[in-house]
CSV table of C-alpha atoms in Angstrom, one decimal:
chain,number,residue,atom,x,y,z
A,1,UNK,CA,-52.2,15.6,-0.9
A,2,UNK,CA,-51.5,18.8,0.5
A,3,UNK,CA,-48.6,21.0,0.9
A,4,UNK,CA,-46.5,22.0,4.4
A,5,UNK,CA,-46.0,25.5,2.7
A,6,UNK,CA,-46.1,27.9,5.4
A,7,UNK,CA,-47.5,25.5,8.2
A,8,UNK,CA,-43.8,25.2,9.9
A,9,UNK,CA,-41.8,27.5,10.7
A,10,UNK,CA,-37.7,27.9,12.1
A,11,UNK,CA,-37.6,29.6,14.7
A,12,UNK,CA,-34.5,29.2,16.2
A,13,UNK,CA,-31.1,27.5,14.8
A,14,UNK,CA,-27.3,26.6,15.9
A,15,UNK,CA,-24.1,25.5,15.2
A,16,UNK,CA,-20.5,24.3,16.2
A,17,UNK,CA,-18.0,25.0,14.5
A,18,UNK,CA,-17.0,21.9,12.1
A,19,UNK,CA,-13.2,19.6,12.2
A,20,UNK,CA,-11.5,17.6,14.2
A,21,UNK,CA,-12.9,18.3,17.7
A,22,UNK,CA,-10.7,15.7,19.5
A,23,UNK,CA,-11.2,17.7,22.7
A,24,UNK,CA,-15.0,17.2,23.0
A,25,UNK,CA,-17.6,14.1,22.8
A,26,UNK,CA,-20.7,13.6,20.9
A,27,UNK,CA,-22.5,15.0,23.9
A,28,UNK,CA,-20.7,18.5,24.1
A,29,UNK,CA,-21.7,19.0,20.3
A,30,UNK,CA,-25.2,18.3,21.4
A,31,UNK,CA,-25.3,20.6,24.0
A,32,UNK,CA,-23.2,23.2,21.7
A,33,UNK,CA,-26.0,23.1,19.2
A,34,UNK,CA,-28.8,22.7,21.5
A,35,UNK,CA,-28.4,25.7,23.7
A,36,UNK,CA,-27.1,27.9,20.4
A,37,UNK,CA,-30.6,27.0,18.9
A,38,UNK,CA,-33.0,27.3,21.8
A,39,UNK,CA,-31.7,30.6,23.0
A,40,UNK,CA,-31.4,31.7,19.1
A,41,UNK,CA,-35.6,30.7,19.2
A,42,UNK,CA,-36.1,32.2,22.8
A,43,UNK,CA,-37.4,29.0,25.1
A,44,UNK,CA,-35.7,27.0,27.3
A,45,UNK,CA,-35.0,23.0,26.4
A,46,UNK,CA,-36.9,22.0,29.4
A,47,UNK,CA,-40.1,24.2,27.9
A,48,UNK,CA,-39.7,22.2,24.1
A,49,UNK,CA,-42.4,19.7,23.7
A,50,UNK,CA,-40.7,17.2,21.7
A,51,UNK,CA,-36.9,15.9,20.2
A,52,UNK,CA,-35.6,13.9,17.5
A,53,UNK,CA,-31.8,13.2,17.4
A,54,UNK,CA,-30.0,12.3,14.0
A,55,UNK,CA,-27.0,10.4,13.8
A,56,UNK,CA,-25.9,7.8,11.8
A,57,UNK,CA,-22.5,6.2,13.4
A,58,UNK,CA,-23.8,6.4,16.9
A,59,UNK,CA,-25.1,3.5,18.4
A,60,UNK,CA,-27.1,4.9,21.5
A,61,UNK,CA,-30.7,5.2,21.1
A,62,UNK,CA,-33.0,8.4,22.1
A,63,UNK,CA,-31.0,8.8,25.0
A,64,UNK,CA,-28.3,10.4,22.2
A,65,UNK,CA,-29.9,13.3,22.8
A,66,UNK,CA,-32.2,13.1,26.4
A,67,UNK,CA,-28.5,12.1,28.5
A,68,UNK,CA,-26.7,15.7,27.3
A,69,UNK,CA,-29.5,17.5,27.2
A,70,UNK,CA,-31.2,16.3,30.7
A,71,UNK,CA,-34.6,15.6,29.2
A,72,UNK,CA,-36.8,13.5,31.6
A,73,UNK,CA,-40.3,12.5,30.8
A,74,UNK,CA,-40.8,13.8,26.8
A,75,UNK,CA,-41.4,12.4,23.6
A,76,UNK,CA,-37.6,11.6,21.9
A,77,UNK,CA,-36.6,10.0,18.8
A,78,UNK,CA,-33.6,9.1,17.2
A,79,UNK,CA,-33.8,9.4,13.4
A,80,UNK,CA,-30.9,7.8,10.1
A,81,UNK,CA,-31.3,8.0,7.3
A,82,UNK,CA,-28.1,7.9,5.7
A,83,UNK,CA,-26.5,11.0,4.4
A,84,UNK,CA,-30.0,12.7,4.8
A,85,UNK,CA,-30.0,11.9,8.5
A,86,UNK,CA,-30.5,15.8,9.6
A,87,UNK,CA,-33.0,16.6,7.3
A,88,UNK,CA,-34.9,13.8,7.6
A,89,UNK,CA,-35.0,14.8,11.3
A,90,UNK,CA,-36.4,18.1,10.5
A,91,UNK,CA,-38.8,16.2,7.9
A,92,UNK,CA,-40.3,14.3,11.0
A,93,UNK,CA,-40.1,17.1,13.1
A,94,UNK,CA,-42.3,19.3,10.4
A,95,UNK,CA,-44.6,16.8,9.7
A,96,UNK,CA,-45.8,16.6,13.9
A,97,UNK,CA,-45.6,20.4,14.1
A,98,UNK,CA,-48.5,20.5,11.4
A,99,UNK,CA,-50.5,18.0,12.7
A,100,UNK,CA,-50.1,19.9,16.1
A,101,UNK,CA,-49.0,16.8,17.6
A,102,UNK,CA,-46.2,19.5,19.0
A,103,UNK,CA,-46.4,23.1,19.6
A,104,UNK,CA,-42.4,23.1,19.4
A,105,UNK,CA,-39.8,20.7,18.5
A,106,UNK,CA,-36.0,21.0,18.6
A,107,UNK,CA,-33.8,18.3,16.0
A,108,UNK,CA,-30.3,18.0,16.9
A,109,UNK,CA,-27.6,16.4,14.5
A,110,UNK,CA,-24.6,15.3,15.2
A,111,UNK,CA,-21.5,13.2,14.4
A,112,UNK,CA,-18.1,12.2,15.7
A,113,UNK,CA,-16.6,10.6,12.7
A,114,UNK,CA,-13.0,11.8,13.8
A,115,UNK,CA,-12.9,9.3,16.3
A,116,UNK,CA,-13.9,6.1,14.5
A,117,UNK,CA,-10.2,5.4,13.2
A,118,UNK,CA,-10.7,5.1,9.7
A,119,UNK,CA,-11.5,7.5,6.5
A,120,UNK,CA,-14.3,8.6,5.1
A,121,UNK,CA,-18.2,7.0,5.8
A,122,UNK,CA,-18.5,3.5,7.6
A,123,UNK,CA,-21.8,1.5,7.7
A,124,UNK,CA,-23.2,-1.3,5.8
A,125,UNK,CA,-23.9,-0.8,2.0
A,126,UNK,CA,-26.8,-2.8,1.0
A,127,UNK,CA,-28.0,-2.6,-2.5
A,128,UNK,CA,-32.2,-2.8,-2.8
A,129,UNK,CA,-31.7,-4.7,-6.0
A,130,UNK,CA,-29.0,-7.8,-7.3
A,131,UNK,CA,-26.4,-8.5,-5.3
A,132,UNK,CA,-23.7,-6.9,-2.8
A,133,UNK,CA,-20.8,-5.6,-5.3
A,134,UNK,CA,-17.6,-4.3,-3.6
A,135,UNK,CA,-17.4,-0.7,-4.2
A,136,UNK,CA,-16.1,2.6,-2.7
A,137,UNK,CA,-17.8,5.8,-2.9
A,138,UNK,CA,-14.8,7.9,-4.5
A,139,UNK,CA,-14.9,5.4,-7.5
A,140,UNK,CA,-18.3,5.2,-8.1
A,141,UNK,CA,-18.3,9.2,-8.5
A,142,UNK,CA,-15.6,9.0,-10.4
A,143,UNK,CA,-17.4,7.0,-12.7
A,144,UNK,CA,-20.0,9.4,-12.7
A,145,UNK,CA,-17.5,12.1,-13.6
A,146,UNK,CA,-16.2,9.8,-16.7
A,147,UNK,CA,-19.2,9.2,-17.9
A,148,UNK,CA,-20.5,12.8,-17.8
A,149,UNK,CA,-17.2,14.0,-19.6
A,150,UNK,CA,-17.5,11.2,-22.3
A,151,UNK,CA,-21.4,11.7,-23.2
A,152,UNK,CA,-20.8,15.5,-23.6
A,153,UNK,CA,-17.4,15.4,-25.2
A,154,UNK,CA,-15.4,17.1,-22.7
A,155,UNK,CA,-11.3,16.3,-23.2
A,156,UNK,CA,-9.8,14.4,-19.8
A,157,UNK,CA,-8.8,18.1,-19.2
A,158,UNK,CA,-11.4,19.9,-19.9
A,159,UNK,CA,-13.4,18.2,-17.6
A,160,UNK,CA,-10.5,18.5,-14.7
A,161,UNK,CA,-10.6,21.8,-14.7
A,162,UNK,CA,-14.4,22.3,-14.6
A,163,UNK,CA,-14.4,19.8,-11.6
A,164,UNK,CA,-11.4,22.1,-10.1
A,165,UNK,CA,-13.2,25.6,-10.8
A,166,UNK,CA,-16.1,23.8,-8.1
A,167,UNK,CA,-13.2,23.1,-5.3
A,168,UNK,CA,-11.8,26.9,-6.1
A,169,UNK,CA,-15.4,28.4,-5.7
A,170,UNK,CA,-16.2,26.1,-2.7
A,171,UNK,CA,-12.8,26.9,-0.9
A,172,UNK,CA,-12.7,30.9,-1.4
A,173,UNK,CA,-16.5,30.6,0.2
A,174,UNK,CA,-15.1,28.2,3.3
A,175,UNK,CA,-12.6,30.5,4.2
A,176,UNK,CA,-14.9,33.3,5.2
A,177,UNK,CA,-16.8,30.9,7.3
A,178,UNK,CA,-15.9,30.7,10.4
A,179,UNK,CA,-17.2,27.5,11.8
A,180,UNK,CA,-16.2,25.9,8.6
A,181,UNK,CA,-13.6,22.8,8.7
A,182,UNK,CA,-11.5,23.6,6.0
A,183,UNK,CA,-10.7,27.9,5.6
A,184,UNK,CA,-7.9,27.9,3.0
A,185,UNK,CA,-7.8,29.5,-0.5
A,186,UNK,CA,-7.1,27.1,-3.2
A,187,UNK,CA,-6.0,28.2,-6.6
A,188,UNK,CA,-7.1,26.5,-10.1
A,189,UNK,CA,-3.4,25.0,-10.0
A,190,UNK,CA,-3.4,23.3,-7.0
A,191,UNK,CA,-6.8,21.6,-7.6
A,192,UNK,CA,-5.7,20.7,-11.1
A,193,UNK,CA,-2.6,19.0,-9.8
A,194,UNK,CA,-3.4,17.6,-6.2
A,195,UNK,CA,-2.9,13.7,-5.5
A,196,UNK,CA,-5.5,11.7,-7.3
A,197,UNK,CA,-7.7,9.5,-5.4
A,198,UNK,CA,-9.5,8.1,-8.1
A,199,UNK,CA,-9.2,9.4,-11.5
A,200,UNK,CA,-10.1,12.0,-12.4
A,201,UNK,CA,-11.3,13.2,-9.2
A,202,UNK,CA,-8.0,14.6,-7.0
A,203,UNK,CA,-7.8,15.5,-3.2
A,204,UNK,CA,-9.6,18.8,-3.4
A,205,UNK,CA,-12.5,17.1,-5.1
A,206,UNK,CA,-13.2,15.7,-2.4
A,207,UNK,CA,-15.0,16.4,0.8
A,208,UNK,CA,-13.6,15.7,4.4
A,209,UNK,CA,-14.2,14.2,7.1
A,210,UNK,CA,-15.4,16.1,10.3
A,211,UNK,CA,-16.8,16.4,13.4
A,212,UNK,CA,-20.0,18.9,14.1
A,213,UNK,CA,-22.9,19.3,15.3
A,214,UNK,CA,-26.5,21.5,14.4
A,215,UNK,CA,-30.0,21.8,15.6
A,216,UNK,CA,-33.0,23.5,14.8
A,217,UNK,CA,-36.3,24.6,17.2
A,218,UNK,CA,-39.5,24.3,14.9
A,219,UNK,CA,-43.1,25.1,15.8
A,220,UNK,CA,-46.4,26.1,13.7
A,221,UNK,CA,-46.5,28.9,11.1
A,222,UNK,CA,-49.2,30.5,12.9
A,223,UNK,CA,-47.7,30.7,16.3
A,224,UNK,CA,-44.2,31.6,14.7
A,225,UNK,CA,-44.2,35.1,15.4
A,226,UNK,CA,-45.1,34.7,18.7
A,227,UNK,CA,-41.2,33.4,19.2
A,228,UNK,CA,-39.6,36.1,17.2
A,229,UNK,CA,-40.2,38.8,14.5
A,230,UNK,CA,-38.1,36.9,12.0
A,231,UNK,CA,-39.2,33.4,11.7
A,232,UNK,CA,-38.0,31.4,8.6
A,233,UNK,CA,-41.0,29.2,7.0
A,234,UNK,CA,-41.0,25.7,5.4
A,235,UNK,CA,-41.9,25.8,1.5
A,236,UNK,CA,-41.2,22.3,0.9
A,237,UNK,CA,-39.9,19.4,2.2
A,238,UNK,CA,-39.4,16.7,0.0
A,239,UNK,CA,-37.6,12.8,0.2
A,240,UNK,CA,-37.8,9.9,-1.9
A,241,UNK,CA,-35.6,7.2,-3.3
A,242,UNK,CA,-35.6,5.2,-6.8
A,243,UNK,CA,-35.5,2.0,-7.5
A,244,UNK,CA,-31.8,1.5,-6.7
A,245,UNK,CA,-31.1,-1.4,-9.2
A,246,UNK,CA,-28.4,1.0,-11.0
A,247,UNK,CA,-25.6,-1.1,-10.3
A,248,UNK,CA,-26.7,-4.6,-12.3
A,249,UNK,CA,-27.8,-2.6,-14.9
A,250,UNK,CA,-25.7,-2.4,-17.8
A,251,UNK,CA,-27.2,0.6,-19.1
A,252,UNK,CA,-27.5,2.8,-16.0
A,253,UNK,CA,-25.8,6.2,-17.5
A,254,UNK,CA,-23.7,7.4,-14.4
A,255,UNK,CA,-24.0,11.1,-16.2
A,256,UNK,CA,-27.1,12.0,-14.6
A,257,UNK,CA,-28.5,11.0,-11.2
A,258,UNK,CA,-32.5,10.1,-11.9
A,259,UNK,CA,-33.5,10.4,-8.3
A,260,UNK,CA,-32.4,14.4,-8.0
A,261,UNK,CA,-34.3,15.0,-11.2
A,262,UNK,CA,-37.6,13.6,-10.1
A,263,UNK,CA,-37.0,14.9,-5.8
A,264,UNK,CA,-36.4,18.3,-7.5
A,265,UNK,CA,-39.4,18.1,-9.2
A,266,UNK,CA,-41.8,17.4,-6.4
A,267,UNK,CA,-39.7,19.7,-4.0
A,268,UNK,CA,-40.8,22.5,-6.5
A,269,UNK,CA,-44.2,22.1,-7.0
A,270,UNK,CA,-44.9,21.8,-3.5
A,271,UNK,CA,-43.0,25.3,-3.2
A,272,UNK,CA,-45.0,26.6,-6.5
A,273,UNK,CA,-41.5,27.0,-8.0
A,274,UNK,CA,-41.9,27.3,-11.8
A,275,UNK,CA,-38.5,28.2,-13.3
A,276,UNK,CA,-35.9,27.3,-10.7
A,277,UNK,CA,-33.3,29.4,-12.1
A,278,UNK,CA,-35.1,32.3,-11.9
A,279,UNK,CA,-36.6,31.8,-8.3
A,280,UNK,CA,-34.1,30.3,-6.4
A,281,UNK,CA,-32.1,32.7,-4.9
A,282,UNK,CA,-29.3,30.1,-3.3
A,283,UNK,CA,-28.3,26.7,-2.7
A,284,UNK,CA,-26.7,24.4,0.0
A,285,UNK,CA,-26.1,21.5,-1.9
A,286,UNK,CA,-24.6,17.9,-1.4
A,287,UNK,CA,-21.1,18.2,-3.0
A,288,UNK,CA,-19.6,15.1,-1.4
A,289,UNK,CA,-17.8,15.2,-4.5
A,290,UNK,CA,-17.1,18.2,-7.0
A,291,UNK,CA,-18.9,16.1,-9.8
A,292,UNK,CA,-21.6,15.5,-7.7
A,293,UNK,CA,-22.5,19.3,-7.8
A,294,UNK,CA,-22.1,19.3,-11.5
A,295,UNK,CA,-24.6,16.7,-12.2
A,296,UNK,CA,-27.0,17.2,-9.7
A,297,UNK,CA,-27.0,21.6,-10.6
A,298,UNK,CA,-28.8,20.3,-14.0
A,299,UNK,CA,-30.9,17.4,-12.6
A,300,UNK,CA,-32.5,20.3,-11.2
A,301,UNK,CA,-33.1,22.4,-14.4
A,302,UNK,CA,-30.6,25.0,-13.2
A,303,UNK,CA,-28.6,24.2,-15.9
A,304,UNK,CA,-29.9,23.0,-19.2
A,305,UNK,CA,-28.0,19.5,-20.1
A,306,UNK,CA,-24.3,19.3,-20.7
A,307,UNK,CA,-24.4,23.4,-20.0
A,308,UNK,CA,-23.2,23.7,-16.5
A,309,UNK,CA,-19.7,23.6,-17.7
A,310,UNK,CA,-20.9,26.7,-19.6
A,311,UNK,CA,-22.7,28.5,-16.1
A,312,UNK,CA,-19.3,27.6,-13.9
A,313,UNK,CA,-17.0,29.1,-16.5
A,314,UNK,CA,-19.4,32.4,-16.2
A,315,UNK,CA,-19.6,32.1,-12.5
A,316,UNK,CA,-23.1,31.9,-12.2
A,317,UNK,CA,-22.9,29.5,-8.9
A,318,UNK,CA,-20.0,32.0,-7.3
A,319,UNK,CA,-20.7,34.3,-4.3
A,320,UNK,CA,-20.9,37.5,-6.4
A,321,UNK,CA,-21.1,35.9,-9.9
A,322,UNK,CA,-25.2,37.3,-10.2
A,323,UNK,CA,-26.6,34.4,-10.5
A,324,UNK,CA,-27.3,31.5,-7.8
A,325,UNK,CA,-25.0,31.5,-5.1
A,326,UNK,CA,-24.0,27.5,-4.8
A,327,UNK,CA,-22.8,26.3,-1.5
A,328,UNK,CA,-22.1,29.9,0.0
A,329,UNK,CA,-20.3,29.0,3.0
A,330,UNK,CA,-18.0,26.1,1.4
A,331,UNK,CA,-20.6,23.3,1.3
A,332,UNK,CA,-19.4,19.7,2.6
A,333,UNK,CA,-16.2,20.4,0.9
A,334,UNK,CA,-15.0,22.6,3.3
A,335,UNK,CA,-17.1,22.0,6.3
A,336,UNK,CA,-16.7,18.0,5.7
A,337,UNK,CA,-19.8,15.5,6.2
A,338,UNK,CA,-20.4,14.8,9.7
A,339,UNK,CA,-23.7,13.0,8.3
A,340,UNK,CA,-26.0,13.7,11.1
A,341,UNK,CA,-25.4,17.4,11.3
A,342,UNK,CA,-25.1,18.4,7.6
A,343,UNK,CA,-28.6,18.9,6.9
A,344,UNK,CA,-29.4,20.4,9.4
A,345,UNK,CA,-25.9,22.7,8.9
A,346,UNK,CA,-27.1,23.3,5.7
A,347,UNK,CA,-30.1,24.7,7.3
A,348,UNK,CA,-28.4,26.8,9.7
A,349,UNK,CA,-27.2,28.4,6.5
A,350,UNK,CA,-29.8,29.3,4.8
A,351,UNK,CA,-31.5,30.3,7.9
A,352,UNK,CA,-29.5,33.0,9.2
A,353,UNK,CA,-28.8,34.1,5.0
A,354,UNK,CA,-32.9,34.9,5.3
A,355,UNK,CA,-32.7,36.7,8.6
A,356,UNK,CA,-29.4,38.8,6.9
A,357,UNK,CA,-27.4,37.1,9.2
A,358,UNK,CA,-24.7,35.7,6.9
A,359,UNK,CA,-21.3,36.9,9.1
A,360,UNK,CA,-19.6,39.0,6.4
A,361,UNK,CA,-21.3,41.6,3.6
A,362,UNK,CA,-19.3,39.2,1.4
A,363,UNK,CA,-20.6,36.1,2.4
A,364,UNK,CA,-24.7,38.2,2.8
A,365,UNK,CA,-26.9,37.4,0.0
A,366,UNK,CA,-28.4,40.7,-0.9
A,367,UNK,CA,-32.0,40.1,-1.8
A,368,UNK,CA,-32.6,36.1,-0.4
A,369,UNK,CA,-36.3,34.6,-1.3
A,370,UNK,CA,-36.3,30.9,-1.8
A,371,UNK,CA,-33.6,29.0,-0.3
A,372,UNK,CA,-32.5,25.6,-1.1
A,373,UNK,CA,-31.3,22.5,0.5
A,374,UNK,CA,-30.3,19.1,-0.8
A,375,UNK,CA,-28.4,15.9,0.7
A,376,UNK,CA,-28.2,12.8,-1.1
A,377,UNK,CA,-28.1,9.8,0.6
A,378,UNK,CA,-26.9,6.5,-1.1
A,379,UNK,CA,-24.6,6.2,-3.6
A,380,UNK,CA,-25.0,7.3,-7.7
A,381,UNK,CA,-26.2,3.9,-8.5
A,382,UNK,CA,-29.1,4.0,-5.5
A,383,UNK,CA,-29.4,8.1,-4.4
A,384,UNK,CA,-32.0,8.8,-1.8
A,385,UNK,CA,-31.9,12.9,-1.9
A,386,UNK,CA,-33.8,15.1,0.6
A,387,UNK,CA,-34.3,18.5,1.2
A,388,UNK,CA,-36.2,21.8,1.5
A,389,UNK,CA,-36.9,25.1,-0.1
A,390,UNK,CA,-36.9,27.8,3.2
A,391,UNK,CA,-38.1,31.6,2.4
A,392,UNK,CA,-39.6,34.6,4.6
């Protein structure tokens, strides 16, 4: 099987700024993103060979994309895949690209959750194994978070406040972002003490629910440079899922999440990534919920078991803490989880990061290599996590 490294290439990315956009429709945050990306790569829409539009809550087909965009006569697709809808878009996208299918392909995200009258994610949940229990995603994390604090003997506070020391580092990043949802400080106090949704995991634990958009223009390494001087390349792109029979099992630990372990693994070997936490130099991760970061920072080897607490107490995952930057522009906590844009979002991150076009010198990772990305579809209990590793 052979790897995509360096066969695809970015060459052009954009996107809208992230909330409650009650003043436009799912097509203006198509055409936002769309034109942002395509004049970012250089070539008209009309000129792109090919489209794939992700969206997960939207019920039109291709012509989510071909309507706002006035494409007449060219290959489009419409691509869900949970909360990996974006990048799975991209995934498609990459794969054509290298089997010069397409020359150049633009994947466009989107989602108008604001407008669907109720909070947080709709949809069906169907289990691949046993039956249909009734659940809600906020308590099944928060039985991840349990879990986590009992097996490595963390008191009920203890393991608050390392959850809260996530939403602080998240929030101080979100608020010098400027398309971000959410751009308000929060201190350790006010995370420790905010409502509780479902114990132990409080308001600011918590992502939000928004409305964005974000799209991408990919064609062929090898033609890359004809677009622009500063193309971003594909390392790895990797997706799977597990067997998804965690919730009728009475032993399923809820501490760890087995499919991030295994889709970090292939991710990095396609890459050639030995020692993540000396190689990666960022990463735009799926913190849906603060604990979710926690877990899923040493599913990927970043941090040895039951040590993250150790890393977020140092600051290792903070803007300027010298380690790994985690989530530098405020992650789905403060840009909220629009599901077919935030991969691609994420992208658009780590994108202009690489071309040192973060939009302050504090937000500008000095010496950026290997980026990462990671959504996690699913729930803990059946996780389906996608995502990339982007470098020059």
């Amino acid at each position: 099987m052979e790897s995509i490294k360096d066969k695809v290439a970015i060459i052009g990315a954009g996107c809208t700024p992230f909330g409650e956009k009650w003043e436009s429709n799912w097509d203006d945050l198509v055409i936002d993103a769309a034109t942002e990306a395509s004049q970012d790569a250089g070539i008209e829409i009309k000129d792109i060979d090919a489209f794939w539009g992700c969206t997960q809550n939207t019920v039109a087909f291709a012509t989510c994309v071909s309507h706002p965009l006035k494409i007449q006569y060219k290959p489009v697709g419409k691509v869900e895949n949970a909360c990996g809808t974006g990048t799975e878009g991209l995934r498609m996208a990459c794969y054509a690209v290298a089997a010069k299918i397409f020359d150049t392909v633009m994947v466009v995200g989107f989602e108008k959750l604001k407008d669907t009258g109720y909070a947080g994610l709709g949809g069906t949940q169907t289990y691949v194994v046993g039956p249909n229990p009734p659940t809600a995603v906020p308590g099944l994390y928060a039985q991840a978070a349990l879990a986590y604090f009992h097996r490595y003997g963390l008191s009920p506070k203890d393991g608050k406040e390392m959850l809260a020391k996530i939403a602080v580092k998240s929030h101080y990043a979100g608020s010098l972002a400027p398309k971000a949802h959410l751009q308000k400080v929060i201190t350790l106090e006010m995370a420790m003490n905010a409502p509780i949704l479902a114990w132990p995991l409080g308001l600011f634990d918590c992502c939000a629910v928004s409305d964005g958009g974000a799209a991408v223009v990919v064609t062929r390494g090898d033609l890359a440079k004809n677009f622009r001087p500063d193309p971003v390349y594909i390392k790895a792109i990797q997706c799977l899922i597990g067997p998804g029979d965690g919730a009728v099992k009475d032993d399923y630990d809820f501490s760890h999440f087995p499919e991030d372990y295994h889709f970090a693994q292939t991710l990095f070997k396609e890459a050639g990534i030995k020692d993540p936490r000396k190689e990666i130099s960022s990463i735009e991760m799926h913190d849906c919920f603060t604990i979710a970061e926690a877990i899923s920072l040493e599913d990927f080897g970043i941090s040895g078991r039951g040590k993250v607490k150790e890393d977020i107490d140092a600051g290792f995952f903070d803007l300027k803490g010298g380690g790994i930057p985690v989530n530098a522009d405020g992650g789905l906590k403060c840009f909220g989880h629009p599901v077919g844009a935030t991969g691609l979002r994420q992208i658009y991150e780590q994108y202009k990061q690489l071309q040192g076009k973060a939009n302050l010198p504090e937000r500008q990772h000095k010496d950026p290599k290997l980026m990462m990305t990671h959504c996690r579809g699913g729930y803990p209990t059946q996780a389906l996590p996608i995502g990339t590793i982007l470098g020059n």
